[in-house]
Coordinates of C-alpha atoms in Angstrom, one line a residue:
M1 CA 0.0 0.0 0.0
T2 CA 1.4 3.4 -1.0
A3 CA 1.1 6.7 0.7
A4 CA -0.6 8.1 -2.3
T5 CA -3.4 5.5 -2.0
L6 CA -4.1 6.1 1.7
S7 CA -3.5 9.7 2.7
T8 CA -5.9 10.8 5.4
P9 CA -9.6 9.8 8.2
A10 CA -10.7 6.7 10.5
S11 CA -9.0 5.5 13.5
R12 CA -7.6 2.1 14.4
S13 CA -10.6 1.7 16.7
G14 CA -12.9 1.7 13.7
K15 CA -14.8 4.7 14.9
P16 CA -16.6 6.2 11.9
A17 CA -16.3 9.8 10.8
G18 CA -19.2 12.3 11.0
R19 CA -22.1 12.5 8.6
P20 CA -21.1 14.3 5.4
A21 CA -23.1 17.4 4.6
G22 CA -25.1 18.2 1.4
L23 CA -26.0 14.7 0.4
V24 CA -29.4 13.8 -1.0
T25 CA -31.8 12.2 1.6
R26 CA -34.5 9.6 1.6
A27 CA -37.0 12.5 1.3
D28 CA -35.7 13.1 -2.2
E29 CA -36.4 9.5 -3.1
R30 CA -40.0 9.8 -1.7
S31 CA -40.4 13.0 -3.7
Y32 CA -39.3 11.3 -6.9
V33 CA -41.8 8.5 -6.3
R34 CA -44.6 11.0 -5.7
V35 CA -43.7 12.6 -9.0
L36 CA -43.9 9.2 -10.7
V37 CA -47.4 8.6 -9.1
V38 CA -48.6 12.0 -10.4
L39 CA -47.2 11.4 -13.8
D40 CA -48.7 7.9 -14.0
T41 CA -52.1 9.2 -12.9
T42 CA -52.0 12.0 -15.4
V43 CA -51.1 9.6 -18.2
L44 CA -53.9 7.2 -17.3
I45 CA -56.5 9.9 -17.2
V46 CA -55.4 11.1 -20.6
A47 CA -55.4 7.5 -22.0
L48 CA -58.9 6.9 -20.8
L49 CA -60.1 10.2 -22.3
V50 CA -58.5 9.3 -25.6
G51 CA -60.1 5.8 -25.5
Y52 CA -63.5 7.3 -24.8
V53 CA -63.3 10.1 -27.4
T54 CA -61.9 7.7 -30.0
R55 CA -64.5 5.1 -29.4
F56 CA -67.6 7.2 -28.8
G57 CA -66.8 10.7 -29.9
D58 CA -68.8 13.5 -28.3
D59 CA -71.9 11.3 -28.0
E60 CA -73.1 9.2 -25.1
P61 CA -72.7 5.5 -25.7
S62 CA -75.9 4.2 -27.2
G63 CA -77.6 1.0 -26.1
S64 CA -75.4 0.8 -22.9
D65 CA -76.2 1.3 -19.3
I66 CA -72.5 1.2 -18.3
P67 CA -71.6 4.4 -16.2
Y68 CA -68.3 5.3 -17.8
V69 CA -68.0 8.3 -15.5
L70 CA -67.5 5.7 -12.7
V71 CA -65.7 3.1 -14.7
A72 CA -62.9 5.5 -15.6
P73 CA -61.8 6.5 -12.0
G74 CA -62.1 2.8 -11.0
L75 CA -59.9 1.8 -13.8
V76 CA -57.3 4.4 -13.0
L77 CA -57.2 3.3 -9.3
A78 CA -56.9 -0.4 -10.4
W79 CA -54.1 0.5 -12.8
L80 CA -52.2 2.3 -10.1
I81 CA -52.7 -0.6 -7.7
S82 CA -51.4 -3.0 -10.3
L83 CA -48.3 -0.8 -10.8
K84 CA -47.7 -0.7 -7.1
A85 CA -48.2 -4.5 -6.7
L86 CA -45.6 -5.3 -9.3
G87 CA -43.0 -3.0 -7.7
C88 CA -43.1 -0.2 -10.3
Y89 CA -42.4 2.3 -7.4
D90 CA -39.7 0.1 -5.8
D91 CA -36.5 2.1 -5.2
R92 CA -34.5 -0.9 -6.3
V93 CA -35.7 -0.7 -9.9
I94 CA -36.7 2.9 -10.6
G95 CA -34.2 5.3 -12.2
Y96 CA -31.9 2.8 -13.8
G97 CA -32.0 -0.4 -15.9
A98 CA -34.6 -2.0 -18.0
D99 CA -36.5 -3.7 -15.2
E100 CA -38.6 -0.6 -14.5
Y101 CA -40.0 -0.6 -18.0
R102 CA -40.6 -4.3 -18.0
R103 CA -42.6 -4.1 -14.8
V104 CA -44.7 -1.2 -16.1
S105 CA -45.6 -3.1 -19.2
S106 CA -46.2 -6.3 -17.2
A107 CA -48.5 -4.5 -14.8
S108 CA -50.5 -3.0 -17.6
L109 CA -50.8 -6.2 -19.6
R110 CA -51.8 -8.3 -16.5
L111 CA -54.5 -5.8 -15.6
A112 CA -55.8 -5.8 -19.1
G113 CA -56.0 -9.6 -19.1
A114 CA -57.7 -9.7 -15.7
I115 CA -60.3 -7.1 -16.8
A116 CA -60.9 -9.0 -20.0
I117 CA -61.4 -12.3 -18.2
A118 CA -63.6 -10.7 -15.5
G119 CA -65.7 -8.9 -18.1
Y120 CA -66.3 -12.1 -20.0
I121 CA -67.2 -14.1 -16.8
A122 CA -69.5 -11.4 -15.4
D123 CA -70.8 -10.5 -18.9
V124 CA -70.2 -6.8 -18.3
G125 CA -70.8 -4.8 -21.5
V126 CA -67.9 -2.4 -21.3
S127 CA -66.8 -1.5 -24.8
R128 CA -63.8 -3.6 -25.9
G129 CA -62.8 -0.8 -28.2
F130 CA -62.7 1.7 -25.3
L131 CA -60.6 -0.7 -23.2
G132 CA -58.3 -1.7 -26.0
I133 CA -57.5 1.9 -27.0
S134 CA -57.1 3.0 -23.4
F135 CA -54.7 0.3 -22.5
A136 CA -52.6 0.7 -25.7
V137 CA -52.3 4.5 -25.2
G138 CA -51.8 4.1 -21.4
T139 CA -49.1 1.5 -21.6
V140 CA -47.1 3.5 -24.2
G141 CA -47.7 6.8 -22.3
L142 CA -46.5 5.2 -19.0
E143 CA -43.3 4.1 -20.6
V144 CA -42.7 7.5 -22.2
A145 CA -43.4 9.3 -18.9
R146 CA -41.0 7.0 -17.1
F147 CA -38.4 7.6 -19.7
A148 CA -38.8 11.4 -19.4
A149 CA -38.7 11.3 -15.6
R150 CA -35.6 9.1 -15.7
K151 CA -33.7 11.4 -18.1
R152 CA -34.4 14.4 -15.9
L153 CA -33.2 12.3 -12.9
H154 CA -30.0 11.3 -14.7
R155 CA -29.2 14.9 -15.6
A156 CA -29.6 15.9 -11.9
R157 CA -27.5 13.0 -10.7
S158 CA -24.7 13.9 -13.2
R159 CA -24.7 17.3 -11.7
G160 CA -24.3 15.8 -8.2
A161 CA -28.0 16.5 -7.3
G162 CA -31.1 14.3 -7.6
W163 CA -32.0 11.2 -5.6
S164 CA -29.1 8.8 -5.3
R165 CA -28.3 5.9 -3.0
K166 CA -25.6 6.7 -0.4
V167 CA -23.1 3.8 -0.5
L168 CA -20.7 2.5 2.1
V169 CA -18.1 0.3 0.2
V170 CA -16.6 -2.6 2.2
G171 CA -13.6 -4.6 1.1
D172 CA -9.8 -4.5 0.8
T173 CA -8.3 -1.3 -0.6
A174 CA -7.7 -2.5 -4.2
H175 CA -11.2 -3.8 -4.7
V176 CA -12.8 -0.8 -2.9
L177 CA -10.9 1.6 -5.3
E178 CA -12.0 -0.5 -8.3
L179 CA -15.7 -0.5 -7.2
V180 CA -15.6 3.2 -6.5
H181 CA -14.2 3.8 -10.0
T182 CA -16.9 1.6 -11.6
L183 CA -19.7 3.3 -9.8
R184 CA -18.4 6.8 -10.6
R185 CA -18.1 5.9 -14.3
E186 CA -21.9 6.1 -14.5
P187 CA -23.0 8.7 -11.9
Y188 CA -26.5 8.7 -13.4
A189 CA -27.0 5.2 -12.0
G190 CA -27.5 6.8 -8.6
Y191 CA -24.8 5.1 -6.4
H192 CA -23.0 7.8 -4.5
V193 CA -20.0 6.5 -2.5
V194 CA -19.8 8.3 0.9
G195 CA -17.3 6.1 2.8
A196 CA -15.4 2.9 3.0
C197 CA -14.6 0.2 5.5
I198 CA -11.4 -1.8 5.2
P199 CA -9.8 -4.7 7.1
D200 CA -8.5 -4.0 10.6
A201 CA -4.9 -4.8 9.5
L202 CA -5.0 -2.0 6.9
L203 CA -6.2 0.8 9.3
A204 CA -3.7 3.4 10.3
P205 CA -3.6 5.3 13.6
V206 CA -4.4 8.5 11.7
A207 CA -7.3 9.5 9.5
Q208 CA -7.2 7.8 6.1
R209 CA -8.7 8.2 2.6
L210 CA -8.9 5.9 -0.4
G211 CA -8.5 8.4 -3.1
D212 CA -11.1 11.0 -2.0
V213 CA -13.3 8.5 -0.2
P214 CA -13.0 8.7 3.6
V215 CA -12.2 5.4 5.5
V216 CA -14.9 5.5 8.2
G217 CA -14.3 2.2 10.0
S218 CA -13.2 -1.5 9.9
F219 CA -15.1 -4.7 9.3
R220 CA -15.9 -4.8 13.0
G221 CA -18.2 -1.8 12.9
I222 CA -19.9 -1.8 9.5
P223 CA -23.5 -1.2 10.7
E224 CA -22.3 1.6 13.0
A225 CA -20.3 3.2 10.2
A226 CA -23.3 3.1 7.8
T227 CA -25.5 4.8 10.4
A228 CA -22.9 7.4 11.2
I229 CA -22.4 8.6 7.7
G230 CA -26.1 8.2 6.7
A231 CA -25.5 5.4 4.1
D232 CA -28.6 3.5 2.9
T233 CA -26.6 0.9 1.1
V234 CA -23.7 -1.3 2.0
A235 CA -21.8 -2.6 -1.0
V236 CA -19.5 -5.5 -0.2
T237 CA -16.7 -6.3 -2.6
A238 CA -13.9 -8.9 -2.4
S239 CA -11.8 -9.4 0.7
G240 CA -10.1 -12.4 2.2
E241 CA -11.4 -11.4 5.7
L242 CA -15.1 -11.3 4.6
T243 CA -15.9 -15.0 4.9
A244 CA -19.4 -16.4 4.0
A245 CA -20.3 -16.7 7.7
R246 CA -19.2 -13.1 8.4
L247 CA -21.1 -11.8 5.4
R248 CA -24.2 -13.7 6.6
R249 CA -23.9 -12.1 10.0
L250 CA -23.6 -8.7 8.4
G251 CA -26.9 -9.3 6.6
W252 CA -28.5 -10.2 10.0
Q253 CA -27.1 -7.0 11.6
L254 CA -28.5 -4.8 8.9
E255 CA -32.0 -6.3 9.2
G256 CA -34.6 -3.6 10.3
T257 CA -32.1 -0.8 9.9
G258 CA -33.4 0.3 6.4
V259 CA -29.9 -0.2 5.0
D260 CA -29.7 -2.5 1.9
L261 CA -26.9 -5.0 1.5
V262 CA -25.5 -5.6 -2.0
V263 CA -22.6 -7.8 -3.0
A264 CA -20.4 -6.8 -6.0
P265 CA -19.0 -9.9 -7.7
A266 CA -15.6 -9.8 -9.3
L267 CA -17.4 -10.5 -12.6
T268 CA -17.9 -7.2 -14.5
D269 CA -19.3 -6.1 -17.9
V270 CA -21.6 -9.0 -18.3
A271 CA -25.2 -8.1 -19.2
G272 CA -28.1 -9.4 -17.0
P273 CA -29.6 -11.8 -19.6
R274 CA -26.4 -13.9 -19.6
I275 CA -26.4 -14.2 -15.8
H276 CA -28.5 -16.8 -13.9
T277 CA -28.3 -17.4 -10.2
R278 CA -28.9 -21.0 -9.1
P279 CA -28.9 -21.9 -5.3
V280 CA -26.8 -25.0 -4.6
A281 CA -26.5 -26.2 -1.0
G282 CA -27.4 -22.8 0.2
L283 CA -24.8 -21.2 -2.1
P284 CA -26.0 -18.8 -4.8
L285 CA -23.9 -19.9 -7.8
I286 CA -23.8 -17.4 -10.7
H287 CA -24.0 -19.1 -14.1
V288 CA -22.7 -17.1 -17.0
E289 CA -23.8 -18.0 -20.5
A290 CA -21.3 -17.9 -23.3
P291 CA -21.6 -15.1 -25.8
E292 CA -23.6 -15.9 -28.9
F293 CA -21.7 -15.3 -32.2
R294 CA -23.9 -17.5 -34.5
G295 CA -27.3 -19.0 -34.7
A296 CA -30.9 -17.9 -35.4
R297 CA -30.5 -14.5 -33.8
K298 CA -27.5 -13.7 -36.0
L299 CA -29.5 -14.6 -39.1
V300 CA -32.3 -12.3 -38.0
K301 CA -29.8 -9.5 -37.3
G302 CA -28.3 -9.9 -40.8
F303 CA -31.8 -9.8 -42.4
V304 CA -32.8 -6.7 -40.4
D305 CA -29.5 -5.0 -41.4
R306 CA -30.0 -5.6 -45.1
F307 CA -33.7 -4.7 -45.1
V308 CA -33.3 -1.5 -43.1
S309 CA -30.2 -0.4 -45.1
S310 CA -31.9 -0.9 -48.5
L311 CA -35.0 0.9 -47.3
A312 CA -32.9 3.8 -45.9
L313 CA -30.9 4.1 -49.1
A314 CA -34.1 4.4 -51.1
L315 CA -35.6 7.0 -48.8
L316 CA -32.4 9.1 -48.4
L317 CA -31.5 9.1 -52.1
P318 CA -32.5 12.8 -52.5
L319 CA -30.4 13.8 -49.5
I320 CA -27.5 11.8 -50.7
A321 CA -27.6 13.6 -54.1
I322 CA -27.7 17.0 -52.4
I323 CA -24.7 16.1 -50.2
A324 CA -22.8 14.8 -53.2
L325 CA -23.4 18.1 -55.1
A326 CA -22.3 20.2 -52.1
I327 CA -19.1 18.3 -51.7
K328 CA -18.3 18.6 -55.4
L329 CA -18.9 22.4 -55.4
D330 CA -17.0 23.0 -52.1
S331 CA -13.6 21.5 -52.9
R332 CA -11.5 19.6 -55.4
G333 CA -11.6 15.8 -55.3
P334 CA -14.0 12.8 -55.4
V335 CA -17.3 12.8 -53.6
L336 CA -16.8 9.5 -51.9
F337 CA -13.8 8.5 -49.7
R338 CA -13.0 4.8 -49.6
Q339 CA -10.8 3.6 -46.8
V340 CA -9.6 0.1 -45.9
R341 CA -11.0 -1.1 -42.6
V342 CA -11.0 -4.5 -40.8
G343 CA -14.2 -6.4 -40.3
R344 CA -15.3 -9.6 -38.7
G345 CA -12.6 -12.3 -38.5
G346 CA -9.9 -9.8 -39.6
Q347 CA -11.2 -9.5 -43.2
E348 CA -10.3 -6.2 -44.8
F349 CA -12.9 -4.3 -46.8
G350 CA -13.4 -0.8 -48.2
V351 CA -15.6 1.4 -46.0
F352 CA -17.5 4.2 -47.9
K353 CA -17.9 7.7 -46.5
F354 CA -18.5 11.1 -47.9
R355 CA -15.2 12.9 -48.3
T356 CA -14.9 15.5 -45.6
M357 CA -11.2 16.3 -45.9
V358 CA -8.9 17.7 -48.6
V359 CA -7.5 15.2 -51.1
N360 CA -4.0 15.0 -49.6
A361 CA -5.2 14.5 -46.0
D362 CA -3.2 11.4 -45.4
A363 CA 0.0 13.1 -46.5
L364 CA -0.6 15.9 -43.9
L365 CA -1.3 13.5 -41.0
A366 CA 2.4 13.2 -40.1
E367 CA 2.6 16.9 -39.6
L368 CA -0.4 16.9 -37.2
A369 CA 0.5 13.8 -35.2
A370 CA 1.9 15.8 -32.3
R371 CA -1.5 17.6 -32.0
N372 CA -3.5 14.4 -31.4
E373 CA -6.2 15.0 -28.8
T374 CA -7.0 11.4 -28.0
D375 CA -5.1 8.6 -26.4
G376 CA -4.7 5.1 -27.7
L377 CA -4.4 4.2 -31.4
M378 CA -6.8 6.7 -33.0
F379 CA -6.0 10.2 -34.2
K380 CA -8.6 12.9 -33.4
M381 CA -8.5 16.8 -33.5
R382 CA -11.4 19.1 -32.8
D383 CA -10.1 21.7 -35.3
D384 CA -8.5 19.5 -37.9
P385 CA -7.2 21.9 -40.7
R386 CA -7.7 19.1 -43.2
V387 CA -11.5 19.2 -42.9
T388 CA -13.4 21.1 -45.5
R389 CA -16.2 23.6 -44.9
V390 CA -18.9 21.1 -46.0
G391 CA -17.0 18.4 -44.2
R392 CA -17.4 20.1 -40.9
L393 CA -21.2 20.3 -41.3
L394 CA -21.4 16.6 -42.4
R395 CA -19.3 15.5 -39.4
K396 CA -21.3 17.5 -37.0
W397 CA -24.5 15.7 -38.0
S398 CA -22.8 12.4 -38.9
L399 CA -24.0 12.6 -42.5
D400 CA -20.6 11.6 -43.8
E401 CA -21.3 8.1 -42.7
L402 CA -24.5 7.6 -44.8
P403 CA -22.6 5.8 -47.6
Q404 CA -21.8 3.0 -45.1
L405 CA -25.4 1.8 -45.7
V406 CA -23.9 0.3 -48.8
N407 CA -21.4 -1.6 -46.7
V408 CA -24.3 -2.9 -44.6
L409 CA -26.2 -3.9 -47.6
L410 CA -23.2 -5.8 -48.9
G411 CA -22.9 -7.7 -45.6
Q412 CA -19.5 -6.1 -44.6
M413 CA -20.9 -4.1 -41.8
S414 CA -23.9 -4.1 -39.4
L415 CA -26.2 -1.2 -38.4
V416 CA -24.9 -1.7 -34.8
G417 CA -21.5 -2.9 -33.8
P418 CA -18.0 -1.9 -32.7
R419 CA -16.2 0.9 -34.6
P420 CA -14.5 -0.4 -37.8
P421 CA -10.8 -0.2 -37.1
L422 CA -7.9 0.6 -39.4
P423 CA -5.4 -2.2 -40.3
S424 CA -2.7 -0.2 -38.5
E425 CA -4.8 -0.3 -35.3
V426 CA -5.5 -4.0 -35.6
A427 CA -1.8 -4.7 -36.0
R428 CA -1.2 -3.4 -32.5
Y429 CA -4.2 -5.2 -30.9
D430 CA -3.5 -7.4 -27.9
G431 CA -5.5 -10.6 -27.2
D432 CA -8.4 -8.8 -25.4
V433 CA -8.9 -6.0 -27.9
A434 CA -8.9 -8.4 -30.8
R435 CA -12.2 -9.8 -29.6
R436 CA -13.8 -6.7 -31.3
L437 CA -13.3 -8.6 -34.5
L438 CA -15.6 -11.5 -33.5
V439 CA -18.6 -9.5 -34.8
K440 CA -19.2 -7.2 -37.8
P441 CA -18.3 -3.5 -37.2
G442 CA -21.3 -1.2 -37.1
M443 CA -22.4 2.2 -38.4
T444 CA -23.3 3.1 -34.8
G445 CA -22.6 1.4 -31.4
L446 CA -22.2 1.9 -27.7
W447 CA -19.2 4.2 -28.2
Q448 CA -21.1 6.5 -30.6
V449 CA -24.0 7.0 -28.2
S450 CA -21.7 7.4 -25.2
G451 CA -19.6 10.3 -26.3
R452 CA -17.7 9.1 -29.5
S453 CA -14.5 11.1 -29.8
D454 CA -14.9 12.5 -26.3
L455 CA -14.2 9.1 -24.9
S456 CA -10.8 7.8 -24.0
W457 CA -9.4 4.9 -26.0
E458 CA -9.8 2.6 -22.9
D459 CA -13.5 3.5 -22.5
G460 CA -14.1 3.1 -26.2
I461 CA -12.6 -0.4 -26.2
R462 CA -14.5 -1.3 -23.0
L463 CA -17.8 -0.4 -24.6
D464 CA -17.0 -2.2 -27.8
L465 CA -16.1 -5.4 -25.9
Y466 CA -19.2 -5.1 -23.8
Y467 CA -21.3 -5.0 -27.0
V468 CA -19.4 -8.0 -28.4
E469 CA -20.1 -10.1 -25.3
N470 CA -23.7 -9.0 -24.6
W471 CA -25.3 -8.0 -27.9
S472 CA -29.0 -8.6 -28.5
L473 CA -31.6 -7.4 -30.9
A474 CA -33.3 -5.4 -28.2
A475 CA -30.0 -3.7 -27.3
D476 CA -29.5 -2.9 -31.0
L477 CA -32.9 -1.2 -31.2
T478 CA -32.0 0.8 -28.0
I479 CA -28.7 1.9 -29.5
L480 CA -30.3 2.9 -32.8
W481 CA -32.9 5.0 -30.8
K482 CA -30.1 6.7 -28.8
T483 CA -28.1 7.3 -32.0
F484 CA -30.7 9.9 -33.0
G485 CA -30.2 11.8 -29.8
A486 CA -26.5 11.6 -30.1
V487 CA -26.6 12.9 -33.7
V488 CA -29.0 15.8 -32.8
N489 CA -26.8 16.8 -29.9
S490 CA -23.6 16.3 -31.9
R491 CA -21.9 14.7 -28.9
G492 CA -18.3 13.9 -29.7
A493 CA -18.7 14.6 -33.4
Y494 CA -15.6 16.3 -34.9

């Protein structure tokens, strides 16, 4: 252990430090839940009004004695109860991850099924058209409202505000620092580290810090340390002193305190669908499925790629023609730029892009190498003098990449995948980075929607490898949706 790692607070006795000021409290969490309830109620009222107006117009339902003025409030109440029953307001799922959206959809579909069955058995003549339209509009509206509320919460969390969990990290120093780094990599996830507990043997007689995280105690006083600093979550990471029996006793000690216990496994960057927990002899074994690089889902992905690319080329043909004319009028040289890239399995191919630089751009690269603004193997400059006037506009809105739809149609690329690397980059790949070549490169991907050129080389590789290991058709749709936002905001595009 170096002096740089541990430099300051917590005593050998394990007495925790005082409560840090300015942190978000449980009241903020309850406030956020109340906002969700109000949003959901508003959405449901609007959905029922849309269902009624669409089905009946301005007229009263003819030939029916159903009092819709009473049915509607009852349906709103039943819908809210269904959302509550399925944990749609549970603080463990709201604000991050896909489980919140799944629960909202499940609550709506289950209620719709229950009402349909009850109506059939009781022979109640509520209009099926009214119910069908209301549930369709309501389910979509709930998802959209949750998405909007979450985005606002994420922005607040990224600024250091908004409701977040206050986390006490427990483990040895190396694993504590690693977990802190992981949690801070995505501040919008809502896990704010407020302190750490380390083994007794590592405590110093003076106050200590792990980076900027105060050490507030040892393993002997974890519940007391959590209470003292106002933590509502204890995150346990690896340590030789935290045996199974000791961890079980910690769970017992935290019962009834309102403090959640989470265990961070050493396994990282593996998506939830690949992980299955199976209890064996009282031990929760984590089973990790192997990544899927072939099979039916790959065939479906290939079909979708070709279908969407052909449709997009047909629809965007007028825009492509306008861009080609603008490039020709702006500077000397060809309209298209063809560059050798490396695809799946190390196969080289020519990627197509609209030309955004002067014709001798490659010859000028050596002169600009010292001004590279990114680390790793790529070259990036915000104010690259080689970029033309039209080229800057095309890069800002990512329009220079439209010709890559031809590469997708030819099967050389996918709509979603890792960034297509240059042969010079691949020549310097190590064993881990080379796993990017197990799938087709994509026009867009996790790195594009997470900051593009603003990301470090290490973060870009991490995101690409995560996609390779955990790709799915649902994830592809999500990335495509986020790509529109990234393009509109021009994040990392230069």
